[in-house]
Amino acid sequence: MKRVLVDPGSSVNIILLRVVNEMQADDKLVLKACTLSGFDNSSIVTKGEIMLTTFPEGVVKDTKFQVIDTDMAYNMILGRSWIHKMDIVPSTLHQVIKVPSQWGIRQICGNQQASRSINSVVDSRIKNDVTNKN
């Protein structure tokens, strides 16, 4: 899966409804609406939740995701619950997470070029929103 954000600031794991549909995992979706609030006091109502198996570097864990139907720069956000469950140590400075596995400590490195392009798209959207409000 591309465009995944490991976010120690997120209290839930999030996946887009579009991605669930692309994975043809609609049958696993449990309809259960709840409201997620952002740092900026924005909120979104979830479409439901889904259990999916994650397996970075050979470590297999079932993970509960909140499913949202919106447009965002990432396909999936892995939050604190996943980070703690996986015993992962994330470094936002180095764009890497270290995962303990049966083969020792494994590293998953971020793609700095992709990260920069996602951030530039987000920055341009913010600038457009600010100019449109004025």
PDB file of C-alpha atoms in Angstrom:
ATOM      1  CA  MET A   1       0.000   0.000   0.000  1.00  0.00           C
ATOM      2  CA  LYS A   2       1.355   3.401  -0.965  1.00  0.00           C
ATOM      3  CA  ARG A   3       0.827   6.729   0.820  1.00  0.00           C
ATOM      4  CA  VAL A   4       0.548   5.469   4.384  1.00  0.00           C
ATOM      5  CA  LEU A   5       1.098   7.891   7.259  1.00  0.00           C
ATOM      6  CA  VAL A   6       2.380   6.558  10.579  1.00  0.00           C
ATOM      7  CA  ASP A   7       1.085   9.240  12.939  1.00  0.00           C
ATOM      8  CA  PRO A   8       1.833   9.043  16.676  1.00  0.00           C
ATOM      9  CA  GLY A   9      -0.550  11.988  17.084  1.00  0.00           C
ATOM     10  CA  SER A  10      -3.572  10.046  15.801  1.00  0.00           C
ATOM     11  CA  SER A  11      -5.643   8.173  18.373  1.00  0.00           C
ATOM     12  CA  VAL A  12      -7.270   5.927  15.715  1.00  0.00           C
ATOM     13  CA  ASN A  13      -6.272   4.060  12.573  1.00  0.00           C
ATOM     14  CA  ILE A  14      -8.008   5.457   9.493  1.00  0.00           C
ATOM     15  CA  ILE A  15      -8.558   4.061   6.016  1.00  0.00           C
ATOM     16  CA  LEU A  16     -10.429   5.617   3.102  1.00  0.00           C
ATOM     17  CA  LEU A  17     -13.664   4.032   1.889  1.00  0.00           C
ATOM     18  CA  ARG A  18     -12.284   4.214  -1.657  1.00  0.00           C
ATOM     19  CA  VAL A  19      -9.347   2.024  -0.605  1.00  0.00           C
ATOM     20  CA  VAL A  20     -11.639  -0.514   1.097  1.00  0.00           C
ATOM     21  CA  ASN A  21     -13.661  -0.705  -2.133  1.00  0.00           C
ATOM     22  CA  GLU A  22     -10.484  -1.117  -4.225  1.00  0.00           C
ATOM     23  CA  MET A  23      -9.378  -3.949  -1.939  1.00  0.00           C
ATOM     24  CA  GLN A  24     -12.812  -5.544  -2.398  1.00  0.00           C
ATOM     25  CA  ALA A  25     -13.125  -5.805   1.381  1.00  0.00           C
ATOM     26  CA  ASP A  26     -16.602  -4.197   1.561  1.00  0.00           C
ATOM     27  CA  ASP A  27     -18.011  -7.381   3.118  1.00  0.00           C
ATOM     28  CA  LYS A  28     -15.749  -6.894   6.170  1.00  0.00           C
ATOM     29  CA  LEU A  29     -17.053  -3.363   6.810  1.00  0.00           C
ATOM     30  CA  VAL A  30     -19.126  -3.080   9.987  1.00  0.00           C
ATOM     31  CA  LEU A  31     -21.473  -0.096   9.723  1.00  0.00           C
ATOM     32  CA  LYS A  32     -20.915   1.958  12.848  1.00  0.00           C
ATOM     33  CA  ALA A  33     -20.922   5.732  12.705  1.00  0.00           C
ATOM     34  CA  CYS A  34     -18.816   7.729  15.118  1.00  0.00           C
ATOM     35  CA  THR A  35     -17.465  11.259  15.000  1.00  0.00           C
ATOM     36  CA  LEU A  36     -13.736  11.874  14.699  1.00  0.00           C
ATOM     37  CA  SER A  37     -12.460  15.303  15.699  1.00  0.00           C
ATOM     38  CA  GLY A  38      -9.341  16.920  14.324  1.00  0.00           C
ATOM     39  CA  PHE A  39      -6.870  19.231  15.994  1.00  0.00           C
ATOM     40  CA  ASP A  40      -8.475  22.202  14.230  1.00  0.00           C
ATOM     41  CA  ASN A  41     -11.947  21.356  15.669  1.00  0.00           C
ATOM     42  CA  SER A  42     -13.091  19.918  12.339  1.00  0.00           C
ATOM     43  CA  SER A  43     -15.020  16.675  12.522  1.00  0.00           C
ATOM     44  CA  ILE A  44     -16.030  13.818  10.236  1.00  0.00           C
ATOM     45  CA  VAL A  45     -18.504  10.994  10.724  1.00  0.00           C
ATOM     46  CA  THR A  46     -17.122   7.549   9.958  1.00  0.00           C
ATOM     47  CA  LYS A  47     -18.842   5.078   7.635  1.00  0.00           C
ATOM     48  CA  GLY A  48     -17.918   2.189   9.911  1.00  0.00           C
ATOM     49  CA  GLU A  49     -14.975   0.121  11.014  1.00  0.00           C
ATOM     50  CA  ILE A  50     -13.062  -2.755   9.495  1.00  0.00           C
ATOM     51  CA  MET A  51     -10.529  -5.302  10.740  1.00  0.00           C
ATOM     52  CA  LEU A  52      -7.616  -5.752   8.342  1.00  0.00           C
ATOM     53  CA  THR A  53      -4.372  -7.641   8.694  1.00  0.00           C
ATOM     54  CA  THR A  54      -1.178  -5.596   8.524  1.00  0.00           C
ATOM     55  CA  PHE A  55       2.189  -7.269   7.997  1.00  0.00           C
ATOM     56  CA  PRO A  56       5.116  -4.869   7.802  1.00  0.00           C
ATOM     57  CA  GLU A  57       8.420  -6.730   7.605  1.00  0.00           C
ATOM     58  CA  GLY A  58       6.767 -10.065   8.437  1.00  0.00           C
ATOM     59  CA  VAL A  59       5.023  -8.989  11.663  1.00  0.00           C
ATOM     60  CA  VAL A  60       1.351  -9.943  11.285  1.00  0.00           C
ATOM     61  CA  LYS A  61      -1.320  -8.114  13.340  1.00  0.00           C
ATOM     62  CA  ASP A  62      -5.073  -7.663  12.950  1.00  0.00           C
ATOM     63  CA  THR A  63      -5.805  -3.957  13.057  1.00  0.00           C
ATOM     64  CA  LYS A  64      -9.087  -2.095  13.478  1.00  0.00           C
ATOM     65  CA  PHE A  65      -9.546   0.874  11.131  1.00  0.00           C
ATOM     66  CA  GLN A  66     -12.150   3.624  11.117  1.00  0.00           C
ATOM     67  CA  VAL A  67     -13.438   4.019   7.550  1.00  0.00           C
ATOM     68  CA  ILE A  68     -14.028   7.531   6.240  1.00  0.00           C
ATOM     69  CA  ASP A  69     -15.352   8.762   2.905  1.00  0.00           C
ATOM     70  CA  THR A  70     -13.340  11.874   2.140  1.00  0.00           C
ATOM     71  CA  ASP A  71     -10.374  13.055   0.122  1.00  0.00           C
ATOM     72  CA  MET A  72      -7.003  13.214   1.845  1.00  0.00           C
ATOM     73  CA  ALA A  73      -3.347  12.976   0.865  1.00  0.00           C
ATOM     74  CA  TYR A  74      -2.889   9.521   2.430  1.00  0.00           C
ATOM     75  CA  ASN A  75      -4.706   6.242   1.784  1.00  0.00           C
ATOM     76  CA  MET A  76      -4.287   5.134   5.376  1.00  0.00           C
ATOM     77  CA  ILE A  77      -3.241   6.585   8.722  1.00  0.00           C
ATOM     78  CA  LEU A  78      -1.740   4.251  11.304  1.00  0.00           C
ATOM     79  CA  GLY A  79      -2.087   5.791  14.753  1.00  0.00           C
ATOM     80  CA  ARG A  80      -0.851   5.267  18.298  1.00  0.00           C
ATOM     81  CA  SER A  81      -2.840   2.069  18.880  1.00  0.00           C
ATOM     82  CA  TRP A  82      -1.134   0.374  15.921  1.00  0.00           C
ATOM     83  CA  ILE A  83       2.277   1.785  16.850  1.00  0.00           C
ATOM     84  CA  HIS A  84       1.960   0.425  20.404  1.00  0.00           C
ATOM     85  CA  LYS A  85       0.524  -2.937  19.298  1.00  0.00           C
ATOM     86  CA  MET A  86       3.413  -3.430  16.854  1.00  0.00           C
ATOM     87  CA  ASP A  87       6.088  -2.220  19.353  1.00  0.00           C
ATOM     88  CA  ILE A  88       7.265   0.167  16.653  1.00  0.00           C
ATOM     89  CA  VAL A  89       9.608   3.090  17.203  1.00  0.00           C
ATOM     90  CA  PRO A  90       8.826   5.826  14.649  1.00  0.00           C
ATOM     91  CA  SER A  91      11.204   8.648  13.785  1.00  0.00           C
ATOM     92  CA  THR A  92       9.577  11.502  11.907  1.00  0.00           C
ATOM     93  CA  LEU A  93      12.975  13.203  11.584  1.00  0.00           C
ATOM     94  CA  HIS A  94      14.505  10.230   9.772  1.00  0.00           C
ATOM     95  CA  GLN A  95      11.238   9.076   8.144  1.00  0.00           C
ATOM     96  CA  VAL A  96      11.741   5.516   9.335  1.00  0.00           C
ATOM     97  CA  ILE A  97      10.024   3.064  11.644  1.00  0.00           C
ATOM     98  CA  LYS A  98      11.817   0.208  13.355  1.00  0.00           C
ATOM     99  CA  VAL A  99       9.895  -3.028  13.821  1.00  0.00           C
ATOM    100  CA  PRO A 100      10.941  -5.938  16.041  1.00  0.00           C
ATOM    101  CA  SER A 101      10.467  -9.192  14.117  1.00  0.00           C
ATOM    102  CA  GLN A 102      11.527 -12.805  14.375  1.00  0.00           C
ATOM    103  CA  TRP A 103      14.531 -11.846  12.200  1.00  0.00           C
ATOM    104  CA  GLY A 104      15.650  -9.000  14.487  1.00  0.00           C
ATOM    105  CA  ILE A 105      14.998  -5.276  14.229  1.00  0.00           C
ATOM    106  CA  ARG A 106      13.744  -4.367  10.750  1.00  0.00           C
ATOM    107  CA  GLN A 107      13.460  -0.884   9.247  1.00  0.00           C
ATOM    108  CA  ILE A 108      10.802   0.549   6.976  1.00  0.00           C
ATOM    109  CA  CYS A 109      11.996   3.762   5.377  1.00  0.00           C
ATOM    110  CA  GLY A 110       9.717   6.487   4.111  1.00  0.00           C
ATOM    111  CA  ASN A 111       9.963   7.909   0.622  1.00  0.00           C
ATOM    112  CA  GLN A 112      11.179  11.480   1.081  1.00  0.00           C
ATOM    113  CA  GLN A 113      10.386  12.499  -2.498  1.00  0.00           C
ATOM    114  CA  ALA A 114       6.790  11.219  -2.218  1.00  0.00           C
ATOM    115  CA  SER A 115       6.448  12.886   1.177  1.00  0.00           C
ATOM    116  CA  ARG A 116       7.588  16.231  -0.229  1.00  0.00           C
ATOM    117  CA  SER A 117       5.139  16.004  -3.141  1.00  0.00           C
ATOM    118  CA  ILE A 118       2.233  15.138  -0.800  1.00  0.00           C
ATOM    119  CA  ASN A 119       3.164  18.037   1.492  1.00  0.00           C
ATOM    120  CA  SER A 120       3.386  20.455  -1.437  1.00  0.00           C
ATOM    121  CA  VAL A 121      -0.122  19.431  -2.583  1.00  0.00           C
ATOM    122  CA  VAL A 122      -1.448  19.916   0.960  1.00  0.00           C
ATOM    123  CA  ASP A 123       0.354  23.286   1.262  1.00  0.00           C
ATOM    124  CA  SER A 124      -1.120  24.498  -2.044  1.00  0.00           C
ATOM    125  CA  ARG A 125      -4.627  23.458  -0.933  1.00  0.00           C
ATOM    126  CA  ILE A 126      -4.216  25.391   2.322  1.00  0.00           C
ATOM    127  CA  LYS A 127      -3.010  28.480   0.433  1.00  0.00           C
ATOM    128  CA  ASN A 128      -5.978  28.226  -1.970  1.00  0.00           C
ATOM    129  CA  ASP A 129      -8.433  27.887   0.937  1.00  0.00           C
ATOM    130  CA  VAL A 130      -6.987  30.971   2.637  1.00  0.00           C
ATOM    131  CA  THR A 131      -7.154  33.062  -0.564  1.00  0.00           C
ATOM    132  CA  ASN A 132     -10.687  31.912  -1.338  1.00  0.00           C
ATOM    133  CA  LYS A 133     -11.888  32.960   2.131  1.00  0.00           C
ATOM    134  CA  ASN A 134     -10.495  36.472   1.761  1.00  0.00           C
TER     135      ASN A 134
END
